[in-house]
PDB file of C-alpha atoms in Angstrom:
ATOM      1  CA  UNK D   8       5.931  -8.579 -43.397  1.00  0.00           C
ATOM      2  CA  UNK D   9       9.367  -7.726 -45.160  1.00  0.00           C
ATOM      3  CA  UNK D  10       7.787  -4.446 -46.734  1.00  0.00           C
ATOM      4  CA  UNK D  11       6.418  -3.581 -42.989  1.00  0.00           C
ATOM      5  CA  UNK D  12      10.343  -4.551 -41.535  1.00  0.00           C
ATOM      6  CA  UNK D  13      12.079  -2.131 -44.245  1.00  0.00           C
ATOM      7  CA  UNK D  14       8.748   0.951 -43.800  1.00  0.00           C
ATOM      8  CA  UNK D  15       9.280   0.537 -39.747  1.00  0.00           C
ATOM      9  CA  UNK D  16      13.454   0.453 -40.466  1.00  0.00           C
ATOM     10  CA  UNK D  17      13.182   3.817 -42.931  1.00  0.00           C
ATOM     11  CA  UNK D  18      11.123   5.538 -40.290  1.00  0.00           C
ATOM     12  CA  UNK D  19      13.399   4.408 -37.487  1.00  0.00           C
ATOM     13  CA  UNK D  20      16.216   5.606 -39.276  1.00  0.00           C
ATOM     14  CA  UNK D  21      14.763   9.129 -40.455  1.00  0.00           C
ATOM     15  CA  UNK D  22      14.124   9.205 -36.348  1.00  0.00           C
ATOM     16  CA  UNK D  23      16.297   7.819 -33.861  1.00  0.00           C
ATOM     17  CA  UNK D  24      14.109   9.453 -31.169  1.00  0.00           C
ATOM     18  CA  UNK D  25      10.895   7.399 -32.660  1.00  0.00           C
ATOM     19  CA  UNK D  26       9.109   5.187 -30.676  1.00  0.00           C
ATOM     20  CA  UNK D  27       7.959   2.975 -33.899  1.00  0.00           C
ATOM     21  CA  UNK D  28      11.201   0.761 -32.701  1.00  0.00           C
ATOM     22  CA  UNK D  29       8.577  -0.812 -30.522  1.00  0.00           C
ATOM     23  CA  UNK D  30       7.190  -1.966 -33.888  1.00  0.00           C
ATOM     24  CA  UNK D  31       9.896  -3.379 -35.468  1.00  0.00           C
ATOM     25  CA  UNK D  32      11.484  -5.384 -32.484  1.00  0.00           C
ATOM     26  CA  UNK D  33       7.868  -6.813 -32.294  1.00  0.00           C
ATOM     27  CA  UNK D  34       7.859  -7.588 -36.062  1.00  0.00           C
ATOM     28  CA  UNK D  35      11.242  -8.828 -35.992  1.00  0.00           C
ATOM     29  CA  UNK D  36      10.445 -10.763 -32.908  1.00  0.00           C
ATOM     30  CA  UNK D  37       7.380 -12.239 -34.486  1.00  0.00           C
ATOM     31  CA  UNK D  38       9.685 -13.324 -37.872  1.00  0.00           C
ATOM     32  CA  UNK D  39      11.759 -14.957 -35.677  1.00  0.00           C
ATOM     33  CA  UNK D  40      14.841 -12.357 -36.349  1.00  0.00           C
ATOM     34  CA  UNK D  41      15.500 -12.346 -32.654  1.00  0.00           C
ATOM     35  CA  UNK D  42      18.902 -10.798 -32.445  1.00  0.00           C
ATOM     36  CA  UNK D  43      17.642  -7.808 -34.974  1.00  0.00           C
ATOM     37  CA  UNK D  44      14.873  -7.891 -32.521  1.00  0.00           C
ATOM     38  CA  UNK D  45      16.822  -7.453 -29.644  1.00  0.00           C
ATOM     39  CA  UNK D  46      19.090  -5.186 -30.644  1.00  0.00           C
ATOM     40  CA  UNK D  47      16.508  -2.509 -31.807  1.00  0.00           C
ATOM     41  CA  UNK D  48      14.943  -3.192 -28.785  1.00  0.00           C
ATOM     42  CA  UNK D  49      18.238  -2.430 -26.563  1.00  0.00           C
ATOM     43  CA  UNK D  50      19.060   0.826 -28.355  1.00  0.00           C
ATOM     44  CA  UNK D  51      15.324   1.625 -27.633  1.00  0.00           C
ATOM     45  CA  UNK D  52      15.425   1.448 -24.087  1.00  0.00           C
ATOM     46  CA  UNK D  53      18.770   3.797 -24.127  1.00  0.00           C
ATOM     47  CA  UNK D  54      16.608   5.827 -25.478  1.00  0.00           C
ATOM     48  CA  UNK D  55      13.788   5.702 -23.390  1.00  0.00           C
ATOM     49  CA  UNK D  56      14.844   4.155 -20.646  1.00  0.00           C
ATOM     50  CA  UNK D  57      11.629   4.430 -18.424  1.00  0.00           C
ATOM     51  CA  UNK D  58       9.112   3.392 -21.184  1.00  0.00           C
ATOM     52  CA  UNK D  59       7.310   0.818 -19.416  1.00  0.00           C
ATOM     53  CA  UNK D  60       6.223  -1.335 -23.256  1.00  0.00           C
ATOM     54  CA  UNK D  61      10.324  -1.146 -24.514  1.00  0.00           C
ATOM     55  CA  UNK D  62      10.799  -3.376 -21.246  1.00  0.00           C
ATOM     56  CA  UNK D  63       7.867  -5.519 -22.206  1.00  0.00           C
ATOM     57  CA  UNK D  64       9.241  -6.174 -25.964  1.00  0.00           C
ATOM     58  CA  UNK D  65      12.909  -6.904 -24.290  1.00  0.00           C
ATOM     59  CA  UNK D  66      11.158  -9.364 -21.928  1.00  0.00           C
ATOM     60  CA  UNK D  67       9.349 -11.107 -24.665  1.00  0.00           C
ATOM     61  CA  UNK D  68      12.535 -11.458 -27.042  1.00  0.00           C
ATOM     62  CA  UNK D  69      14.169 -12.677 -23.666  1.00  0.00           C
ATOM     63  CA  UNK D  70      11.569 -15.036 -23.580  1.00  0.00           C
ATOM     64  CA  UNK D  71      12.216 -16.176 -26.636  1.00  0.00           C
ATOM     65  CA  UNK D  72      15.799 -16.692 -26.343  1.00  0.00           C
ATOM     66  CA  UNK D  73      14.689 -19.326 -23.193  1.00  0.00           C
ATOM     67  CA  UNK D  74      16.752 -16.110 -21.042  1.00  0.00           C
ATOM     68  CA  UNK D  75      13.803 -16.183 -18.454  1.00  0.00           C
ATOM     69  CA  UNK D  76      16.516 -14.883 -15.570  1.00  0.00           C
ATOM     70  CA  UNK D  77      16.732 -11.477 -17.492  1.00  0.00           C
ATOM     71  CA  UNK D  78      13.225 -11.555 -18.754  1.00  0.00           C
ATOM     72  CA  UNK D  79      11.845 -11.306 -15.429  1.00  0.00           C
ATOM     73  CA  UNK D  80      13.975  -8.345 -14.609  1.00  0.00           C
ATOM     74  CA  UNK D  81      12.305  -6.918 -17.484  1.00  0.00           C
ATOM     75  CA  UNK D  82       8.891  -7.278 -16.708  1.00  0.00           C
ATOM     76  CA  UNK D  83       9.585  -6.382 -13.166  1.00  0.00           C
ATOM     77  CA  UNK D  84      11.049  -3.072 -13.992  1.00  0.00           C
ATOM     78  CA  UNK D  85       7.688  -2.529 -16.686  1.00  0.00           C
ATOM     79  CA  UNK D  86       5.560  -3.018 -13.382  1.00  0.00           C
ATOM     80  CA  UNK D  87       7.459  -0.296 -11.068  1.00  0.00           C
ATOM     81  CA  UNK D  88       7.224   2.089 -13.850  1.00  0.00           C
ATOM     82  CA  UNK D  89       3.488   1.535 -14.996  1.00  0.00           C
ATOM     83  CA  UNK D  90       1.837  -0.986 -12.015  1.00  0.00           C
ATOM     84  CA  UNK D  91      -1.436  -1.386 -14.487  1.00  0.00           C
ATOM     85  CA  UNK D  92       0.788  -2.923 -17.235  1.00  0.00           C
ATOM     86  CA  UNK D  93      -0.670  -6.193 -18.127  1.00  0.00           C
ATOM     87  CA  UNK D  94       1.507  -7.331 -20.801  1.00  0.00           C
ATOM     88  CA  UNK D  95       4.317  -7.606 -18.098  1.00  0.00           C
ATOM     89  CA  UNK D  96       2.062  -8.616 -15.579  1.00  0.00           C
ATOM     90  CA  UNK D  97       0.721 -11.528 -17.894  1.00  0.00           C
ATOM     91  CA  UNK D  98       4.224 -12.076 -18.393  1.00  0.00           C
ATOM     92  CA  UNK D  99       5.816 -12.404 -15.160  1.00  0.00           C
ATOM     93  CA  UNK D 100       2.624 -15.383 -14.837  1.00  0.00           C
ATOM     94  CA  UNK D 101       4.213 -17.041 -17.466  1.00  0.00           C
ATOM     95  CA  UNK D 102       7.570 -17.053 -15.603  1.00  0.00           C
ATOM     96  CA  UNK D 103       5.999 -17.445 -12.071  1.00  0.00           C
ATOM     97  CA  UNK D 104       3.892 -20.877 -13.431  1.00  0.00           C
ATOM     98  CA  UNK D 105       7.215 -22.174 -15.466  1.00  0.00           C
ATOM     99  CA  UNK D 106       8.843 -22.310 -12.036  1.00  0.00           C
ATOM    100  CA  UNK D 107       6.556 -23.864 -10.181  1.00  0.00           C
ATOM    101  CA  UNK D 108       4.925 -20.824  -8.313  1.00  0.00           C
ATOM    102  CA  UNK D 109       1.318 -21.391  -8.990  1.00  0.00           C
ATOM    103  CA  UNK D 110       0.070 -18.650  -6.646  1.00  0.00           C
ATOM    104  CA  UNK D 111       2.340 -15.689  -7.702  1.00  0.00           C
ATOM    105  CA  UNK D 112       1.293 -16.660 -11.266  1.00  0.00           C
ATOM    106  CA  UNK D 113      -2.495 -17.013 -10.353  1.00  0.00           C
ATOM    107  CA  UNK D 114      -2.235 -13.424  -8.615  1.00  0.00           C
ATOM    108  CA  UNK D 115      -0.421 -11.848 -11.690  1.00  0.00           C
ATOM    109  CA  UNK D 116      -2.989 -13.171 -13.925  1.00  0.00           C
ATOM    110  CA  UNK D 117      -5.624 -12.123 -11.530  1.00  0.00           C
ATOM    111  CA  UNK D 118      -4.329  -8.567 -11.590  1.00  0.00           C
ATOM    112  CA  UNK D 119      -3.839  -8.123 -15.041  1.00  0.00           C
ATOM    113  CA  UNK D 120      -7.862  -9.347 -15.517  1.00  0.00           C
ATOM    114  CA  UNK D 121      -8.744  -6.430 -12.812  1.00  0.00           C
ATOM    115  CA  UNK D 122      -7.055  -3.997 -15.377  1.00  0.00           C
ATOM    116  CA  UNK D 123      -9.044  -5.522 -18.488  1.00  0.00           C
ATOM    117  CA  UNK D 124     -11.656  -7.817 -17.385  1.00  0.00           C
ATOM    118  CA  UNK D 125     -13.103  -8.288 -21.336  1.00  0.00           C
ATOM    119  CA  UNK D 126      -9.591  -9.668 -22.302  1.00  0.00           C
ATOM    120  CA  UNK D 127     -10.639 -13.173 -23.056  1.00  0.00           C
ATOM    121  CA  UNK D 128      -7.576 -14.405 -22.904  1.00  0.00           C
ATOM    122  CA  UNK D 129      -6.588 -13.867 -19.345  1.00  0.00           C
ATOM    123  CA  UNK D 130      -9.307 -16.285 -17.972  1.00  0.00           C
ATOM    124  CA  UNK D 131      -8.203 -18.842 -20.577  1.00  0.00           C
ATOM    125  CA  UNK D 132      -4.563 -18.566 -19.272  1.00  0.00           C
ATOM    126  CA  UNK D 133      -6.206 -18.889 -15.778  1.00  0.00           C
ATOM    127  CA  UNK D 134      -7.847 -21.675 -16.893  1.00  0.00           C
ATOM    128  CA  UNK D 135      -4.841 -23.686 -18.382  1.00  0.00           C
ATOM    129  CA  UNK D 136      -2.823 -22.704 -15.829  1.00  0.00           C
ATOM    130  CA  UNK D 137      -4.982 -24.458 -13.255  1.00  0.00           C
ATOM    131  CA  UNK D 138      -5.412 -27.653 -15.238  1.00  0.00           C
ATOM    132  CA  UNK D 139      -1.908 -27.444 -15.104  1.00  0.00           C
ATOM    133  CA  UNK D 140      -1.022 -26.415 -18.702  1.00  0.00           C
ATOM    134  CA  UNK D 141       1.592 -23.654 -19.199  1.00  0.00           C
ATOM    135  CA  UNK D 142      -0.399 -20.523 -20.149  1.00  0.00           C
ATOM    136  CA  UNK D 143       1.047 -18.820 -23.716  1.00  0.00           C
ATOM    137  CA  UNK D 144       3.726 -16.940 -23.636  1.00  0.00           C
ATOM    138  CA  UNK D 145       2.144 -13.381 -23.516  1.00  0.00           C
ATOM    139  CA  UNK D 146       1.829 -10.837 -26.597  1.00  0.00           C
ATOM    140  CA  UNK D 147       1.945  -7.089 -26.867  1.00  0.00           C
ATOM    141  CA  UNK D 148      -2.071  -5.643 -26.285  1.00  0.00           C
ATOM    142  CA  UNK D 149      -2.689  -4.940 -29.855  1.00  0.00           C
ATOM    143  CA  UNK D 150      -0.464  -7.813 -31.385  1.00  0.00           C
ATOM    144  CA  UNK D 151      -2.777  -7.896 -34.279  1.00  0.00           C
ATOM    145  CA  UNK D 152      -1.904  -4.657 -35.728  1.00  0.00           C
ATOM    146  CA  UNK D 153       2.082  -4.387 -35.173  1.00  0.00           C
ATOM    147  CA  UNK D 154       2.397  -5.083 -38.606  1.00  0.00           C
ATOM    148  CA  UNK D 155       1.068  -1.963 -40.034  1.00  0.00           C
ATOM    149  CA  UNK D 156       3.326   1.042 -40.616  1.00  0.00           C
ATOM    150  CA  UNK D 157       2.580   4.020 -38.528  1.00  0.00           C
ATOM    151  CA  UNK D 158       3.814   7.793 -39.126  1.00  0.00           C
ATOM    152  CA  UNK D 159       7.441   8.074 -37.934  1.00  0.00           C
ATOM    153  CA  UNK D 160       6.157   9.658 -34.398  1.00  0.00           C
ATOM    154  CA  UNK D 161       3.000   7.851 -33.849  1.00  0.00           C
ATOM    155  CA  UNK D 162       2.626   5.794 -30.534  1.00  0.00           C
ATOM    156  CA  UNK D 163       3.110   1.918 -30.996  1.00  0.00           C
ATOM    157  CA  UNK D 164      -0.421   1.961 -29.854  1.00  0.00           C
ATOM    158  CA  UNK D 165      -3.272   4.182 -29.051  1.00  0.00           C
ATOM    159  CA  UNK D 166      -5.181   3.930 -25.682  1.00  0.00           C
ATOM    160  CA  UNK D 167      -8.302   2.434 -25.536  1.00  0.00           C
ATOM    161  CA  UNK D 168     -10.582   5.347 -25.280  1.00  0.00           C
ATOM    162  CA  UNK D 169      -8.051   7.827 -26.414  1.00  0.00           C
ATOM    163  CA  UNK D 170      -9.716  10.802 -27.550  1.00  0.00           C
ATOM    164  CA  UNK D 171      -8.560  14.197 -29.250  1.00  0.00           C
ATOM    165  CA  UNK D 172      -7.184  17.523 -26.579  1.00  0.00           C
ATOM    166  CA  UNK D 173     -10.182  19.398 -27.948  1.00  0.00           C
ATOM    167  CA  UNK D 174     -12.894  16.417 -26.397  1.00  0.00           C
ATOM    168  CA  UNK D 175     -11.198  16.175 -23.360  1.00  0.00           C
ATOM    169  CA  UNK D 176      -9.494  19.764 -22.699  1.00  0.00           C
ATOM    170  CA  UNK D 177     -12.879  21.113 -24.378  1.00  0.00           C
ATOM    171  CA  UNK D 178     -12.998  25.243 -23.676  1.00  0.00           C
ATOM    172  CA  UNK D 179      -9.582  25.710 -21.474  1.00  0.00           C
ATOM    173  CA  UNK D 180      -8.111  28.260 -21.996  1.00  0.00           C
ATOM    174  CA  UNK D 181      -4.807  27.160 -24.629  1.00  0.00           C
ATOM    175  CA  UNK D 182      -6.878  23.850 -25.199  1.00  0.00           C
ATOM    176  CA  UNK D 183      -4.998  22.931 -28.330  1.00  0.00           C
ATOM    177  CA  UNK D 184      -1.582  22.930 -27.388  1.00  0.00           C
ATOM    178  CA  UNK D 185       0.790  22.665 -24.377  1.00  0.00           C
ATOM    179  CA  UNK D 186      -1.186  19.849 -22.506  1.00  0.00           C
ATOM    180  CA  UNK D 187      -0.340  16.307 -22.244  1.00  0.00           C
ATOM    181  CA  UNK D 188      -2.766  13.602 -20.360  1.00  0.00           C
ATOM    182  CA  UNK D 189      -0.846  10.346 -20.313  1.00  0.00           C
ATOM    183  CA  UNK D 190      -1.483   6.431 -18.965  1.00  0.00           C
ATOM    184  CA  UNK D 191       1.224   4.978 -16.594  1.00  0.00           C
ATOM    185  CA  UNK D 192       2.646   3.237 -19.316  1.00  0.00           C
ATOM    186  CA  UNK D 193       3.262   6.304 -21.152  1.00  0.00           C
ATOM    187  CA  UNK D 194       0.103   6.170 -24.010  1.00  0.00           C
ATOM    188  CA  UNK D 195      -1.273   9.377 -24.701  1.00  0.00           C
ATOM    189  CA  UNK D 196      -4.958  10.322 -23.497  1.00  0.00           C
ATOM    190  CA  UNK D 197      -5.049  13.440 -24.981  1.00  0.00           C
ATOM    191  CA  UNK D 198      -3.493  16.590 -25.795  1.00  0.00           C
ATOM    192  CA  UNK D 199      -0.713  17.376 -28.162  1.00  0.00           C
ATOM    193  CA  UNK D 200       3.118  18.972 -27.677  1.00  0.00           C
ATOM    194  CA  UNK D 201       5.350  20.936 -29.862  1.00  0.00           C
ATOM    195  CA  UNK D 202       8.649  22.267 -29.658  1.00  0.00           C
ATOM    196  CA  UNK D 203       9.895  25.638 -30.253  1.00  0.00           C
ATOM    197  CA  UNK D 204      10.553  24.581 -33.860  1.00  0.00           C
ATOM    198  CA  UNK D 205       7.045  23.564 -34.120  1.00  0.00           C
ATOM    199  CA  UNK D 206       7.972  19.810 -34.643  1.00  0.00           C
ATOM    200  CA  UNK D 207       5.565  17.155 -32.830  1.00  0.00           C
ATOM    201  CA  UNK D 208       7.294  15.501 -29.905  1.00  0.00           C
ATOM    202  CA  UNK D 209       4.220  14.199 -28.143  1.00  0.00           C
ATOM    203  CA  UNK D 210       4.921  10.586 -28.083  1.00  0.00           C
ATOM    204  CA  UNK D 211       8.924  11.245 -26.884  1.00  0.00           C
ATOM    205  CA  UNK D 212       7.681  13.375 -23.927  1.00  0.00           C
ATOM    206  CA  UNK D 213       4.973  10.954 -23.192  1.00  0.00           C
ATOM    207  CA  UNK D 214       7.529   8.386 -23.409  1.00  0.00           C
ATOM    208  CA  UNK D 215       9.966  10.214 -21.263  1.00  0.00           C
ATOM    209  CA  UNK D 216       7.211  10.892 -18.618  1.00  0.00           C
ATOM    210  CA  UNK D 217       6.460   7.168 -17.948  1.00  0.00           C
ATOM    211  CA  UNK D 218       7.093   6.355 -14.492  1.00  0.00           C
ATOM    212  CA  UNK D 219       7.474   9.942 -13.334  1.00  0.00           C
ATOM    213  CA  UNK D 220       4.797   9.913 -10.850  1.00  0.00           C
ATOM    214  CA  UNK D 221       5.995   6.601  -9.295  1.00  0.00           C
ATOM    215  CA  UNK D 222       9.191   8.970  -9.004  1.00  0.00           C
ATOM    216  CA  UNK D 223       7.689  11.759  -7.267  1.00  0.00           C
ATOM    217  CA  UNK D 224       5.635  10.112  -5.208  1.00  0.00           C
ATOM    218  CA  UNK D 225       8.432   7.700  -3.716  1.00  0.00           C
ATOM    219  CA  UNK D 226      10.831  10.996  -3.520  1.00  0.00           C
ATOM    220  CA  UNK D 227       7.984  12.878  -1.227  1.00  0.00           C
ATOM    221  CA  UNK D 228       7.445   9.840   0.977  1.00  0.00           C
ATOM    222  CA  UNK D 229      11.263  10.129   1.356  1.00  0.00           C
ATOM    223  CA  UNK D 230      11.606  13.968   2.325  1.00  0.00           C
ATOM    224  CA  UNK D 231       8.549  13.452   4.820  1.00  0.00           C
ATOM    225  CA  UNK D 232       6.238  15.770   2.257  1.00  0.00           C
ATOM    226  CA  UNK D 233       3.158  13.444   2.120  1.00  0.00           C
ATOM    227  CA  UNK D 234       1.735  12.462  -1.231  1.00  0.00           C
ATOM    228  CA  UNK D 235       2.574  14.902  -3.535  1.00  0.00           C
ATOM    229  CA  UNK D 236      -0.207  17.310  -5.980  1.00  0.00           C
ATOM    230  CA  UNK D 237       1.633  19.178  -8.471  1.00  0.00           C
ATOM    231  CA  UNK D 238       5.355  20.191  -9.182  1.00  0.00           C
ATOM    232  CA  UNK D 239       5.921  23.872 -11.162  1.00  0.00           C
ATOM    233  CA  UNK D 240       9.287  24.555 -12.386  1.00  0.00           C
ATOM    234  CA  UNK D 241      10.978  27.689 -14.671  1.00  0.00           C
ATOM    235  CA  UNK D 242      12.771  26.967 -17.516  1.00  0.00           C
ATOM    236  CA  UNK D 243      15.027  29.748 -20.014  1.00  0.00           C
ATOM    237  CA  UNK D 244      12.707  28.763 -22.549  1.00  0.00           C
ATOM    238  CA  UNK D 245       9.070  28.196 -20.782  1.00  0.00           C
ATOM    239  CA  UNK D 246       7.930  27.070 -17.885  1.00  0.00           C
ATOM    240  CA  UNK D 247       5.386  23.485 -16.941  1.00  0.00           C
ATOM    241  CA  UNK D 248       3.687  21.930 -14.233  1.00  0.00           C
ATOM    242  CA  UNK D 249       3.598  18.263 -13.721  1.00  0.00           C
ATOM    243  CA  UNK D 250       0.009  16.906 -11.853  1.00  0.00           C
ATOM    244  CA  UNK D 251      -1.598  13.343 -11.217  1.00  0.00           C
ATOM    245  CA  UNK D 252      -5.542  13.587 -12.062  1.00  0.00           C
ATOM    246  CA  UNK D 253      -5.660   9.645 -10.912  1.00  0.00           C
ATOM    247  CA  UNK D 254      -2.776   7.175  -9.168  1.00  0.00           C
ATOM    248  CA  UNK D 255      -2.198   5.765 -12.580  1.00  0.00           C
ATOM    249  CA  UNK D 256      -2.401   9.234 -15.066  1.00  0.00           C
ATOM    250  CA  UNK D 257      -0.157  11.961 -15.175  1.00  0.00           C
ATOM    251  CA  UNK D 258      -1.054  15.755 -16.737  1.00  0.00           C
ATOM    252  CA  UNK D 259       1.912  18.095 -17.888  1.00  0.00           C
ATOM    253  CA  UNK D 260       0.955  21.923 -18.961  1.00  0.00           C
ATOM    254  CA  UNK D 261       3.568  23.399 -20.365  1.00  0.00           C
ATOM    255  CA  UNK D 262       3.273  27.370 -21.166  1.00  0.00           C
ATOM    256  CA  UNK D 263       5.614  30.809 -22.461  1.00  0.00           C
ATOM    257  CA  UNK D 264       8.102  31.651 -19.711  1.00  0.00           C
ATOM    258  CA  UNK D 265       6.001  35.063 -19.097  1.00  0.00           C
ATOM    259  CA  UNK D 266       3.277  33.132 -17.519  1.00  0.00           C
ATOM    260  CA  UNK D 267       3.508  33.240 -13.323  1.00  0.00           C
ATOM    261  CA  UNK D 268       3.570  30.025 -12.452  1.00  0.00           C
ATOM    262  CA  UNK D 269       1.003  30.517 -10.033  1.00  0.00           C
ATOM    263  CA  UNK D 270      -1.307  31.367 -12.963  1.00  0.00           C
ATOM    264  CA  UNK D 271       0.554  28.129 -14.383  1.00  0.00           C
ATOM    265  CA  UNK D 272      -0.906  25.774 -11.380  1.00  0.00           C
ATOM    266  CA  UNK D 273      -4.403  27.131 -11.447  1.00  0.00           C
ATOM    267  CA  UNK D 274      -4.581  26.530 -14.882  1.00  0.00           C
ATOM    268  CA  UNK D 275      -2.878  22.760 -14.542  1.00  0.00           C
ATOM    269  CA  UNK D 276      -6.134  22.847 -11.317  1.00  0.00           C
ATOM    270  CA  UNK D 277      -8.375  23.212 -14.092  1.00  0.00           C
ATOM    271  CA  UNK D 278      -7.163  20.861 -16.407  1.00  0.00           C
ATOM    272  CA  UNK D 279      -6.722  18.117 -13.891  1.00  0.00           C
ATOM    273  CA  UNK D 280     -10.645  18.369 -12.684  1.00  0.00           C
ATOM    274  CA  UNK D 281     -11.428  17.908 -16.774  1.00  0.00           C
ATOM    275  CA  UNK D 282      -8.521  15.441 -17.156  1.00  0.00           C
ATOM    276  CA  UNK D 283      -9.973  13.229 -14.232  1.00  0.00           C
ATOM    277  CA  UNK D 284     -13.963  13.734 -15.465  1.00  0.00           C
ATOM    278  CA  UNK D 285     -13.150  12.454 -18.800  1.00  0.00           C
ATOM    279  CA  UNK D 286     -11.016   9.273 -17.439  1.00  0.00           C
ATOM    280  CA  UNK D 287     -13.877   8.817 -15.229  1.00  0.00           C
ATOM    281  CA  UNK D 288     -16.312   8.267 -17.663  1.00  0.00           C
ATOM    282  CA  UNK D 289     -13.965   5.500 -19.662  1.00  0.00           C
TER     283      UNK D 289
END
């Protein structure tokens, strides 16, 4: 574990930007360093701010620290970024059953079992929890593996399902580059980004993008525009478009600045029909 601390450190260090600090604050968490943990997790979220799994690890060091106030803050905000989040949602059970609110808890718990009815361990939290035993305090979905050192820009934890852009952007046109399919927490689907520079910064867009469509939805209902289907906008140095294939998904195509970006939407048409076939089939 101490080897895993300084390899997760080194790559933190080499990039700020990285999301492996999800890693570390859970190892440290998990040694029982709580304040290392919680300060690498509080210079993560000032970082990425809506990442829906840095609240989650705050809330669970919170939890730790018997700060339950703040931890369900945490978890609250993880929710209205990414609704489908079950780590917070397993987590504000915990909080709603220490209190005394048996029904919140049971509806938490019952929601987070909708998202991933083979997770064993949501009916046996159910279970305790109506026998009248506190459920566990929740753990990160894919606690077993936080251990292991990832590349300095990998994603704290793949998707279940996720495949490759070239399975599910398979013969669009640019398939290789310049799409992004992401969750609602912020997980990549699919698709890959580069800069100008030609350095990877797919998992700091992705991470970035979390909780945009929550945005732009409740921004539309605001102006009186209905639910919203794509946004387009120029930039000096390219130009994207932003679409939803599902509620819970979000698809950004990002192109050269000489593209129209009416050519820009129909292409972002096409890969949202083969963006919302492929999570179809998961």
């Amino acid at each position: 574990m101490a080897d895993d601390i300084r390899e997760l450190s080194a790559q933190l260090a080499q990039d700020p930007q990285s999301l492996v600090f999800l890693r570390l604050g859970e190892a440290l968490r998990r040694k029982g360093q709580l304040d290392g943990a919680l300060r690498i997790a509080v210079n993560g979220l000032e970082r990425h701010p809506h990442l829906a799994d840095a609240h989650d690890l705050y809330a669970r060091i919170l939890t730790d620290k018997h700060d339950y106030e703040r931890a369900f803050d945490e978890w609250d905000m993880a929710v209205r970024i990414a609704p489908h989040h079950t780590g917070a949602l397993k987590g504000l059970a915990f909080l709603y059953f220490k209190v005394g609110d048996l029904e919140q808890a049971e509806a938490h718990l019952t929601a987070a079992r909708r998202v991933e009815p083979d997770d064993p361990s949501i009916d046996q939290a159910i279970a305790m929890m109506r026998k009248g035993t506190a459920p566990p305090a929740p753990e990160p979905s894919g606690a077993a593996s936080v251990a292991a050192p990832s590349p300095p820009s990998a994603a704290p934890a793949a998707a279940p399902g996720a495949l490759d852009e070239a399975r599910v952007f398979a013969g669009l046109e640019g398939a290789n580059e310049g799409l992004l399919l992401i969750d609602g927490a912020g997980r990549v689907l699919g698709g890959a980004l580069k800069d100008r520079a030609g350095t990877d910064v797919t998992d700091t867009v992705a991470a970035y993008l979390a909780g945009v469509s929550q945005e732009a939805a409740r921004t539309a209902k605001l102006l009186g525009l209905g639910a919203w289907t794509g946004l387009s906008a120029e930039g000096h140095q390219g130009n994207v478009h932003l679409a939803h294939p599902t509620p819970d998904a979000l698809l950004l195509v990002v192109r050269e600045r000489g593209m129209p970006l009416g050519r820009l939407a129909i292409l972002a048409q096409r890969a949202t029909v083969m963006a919302r076939r492929w999570l179809e089939q998961q």
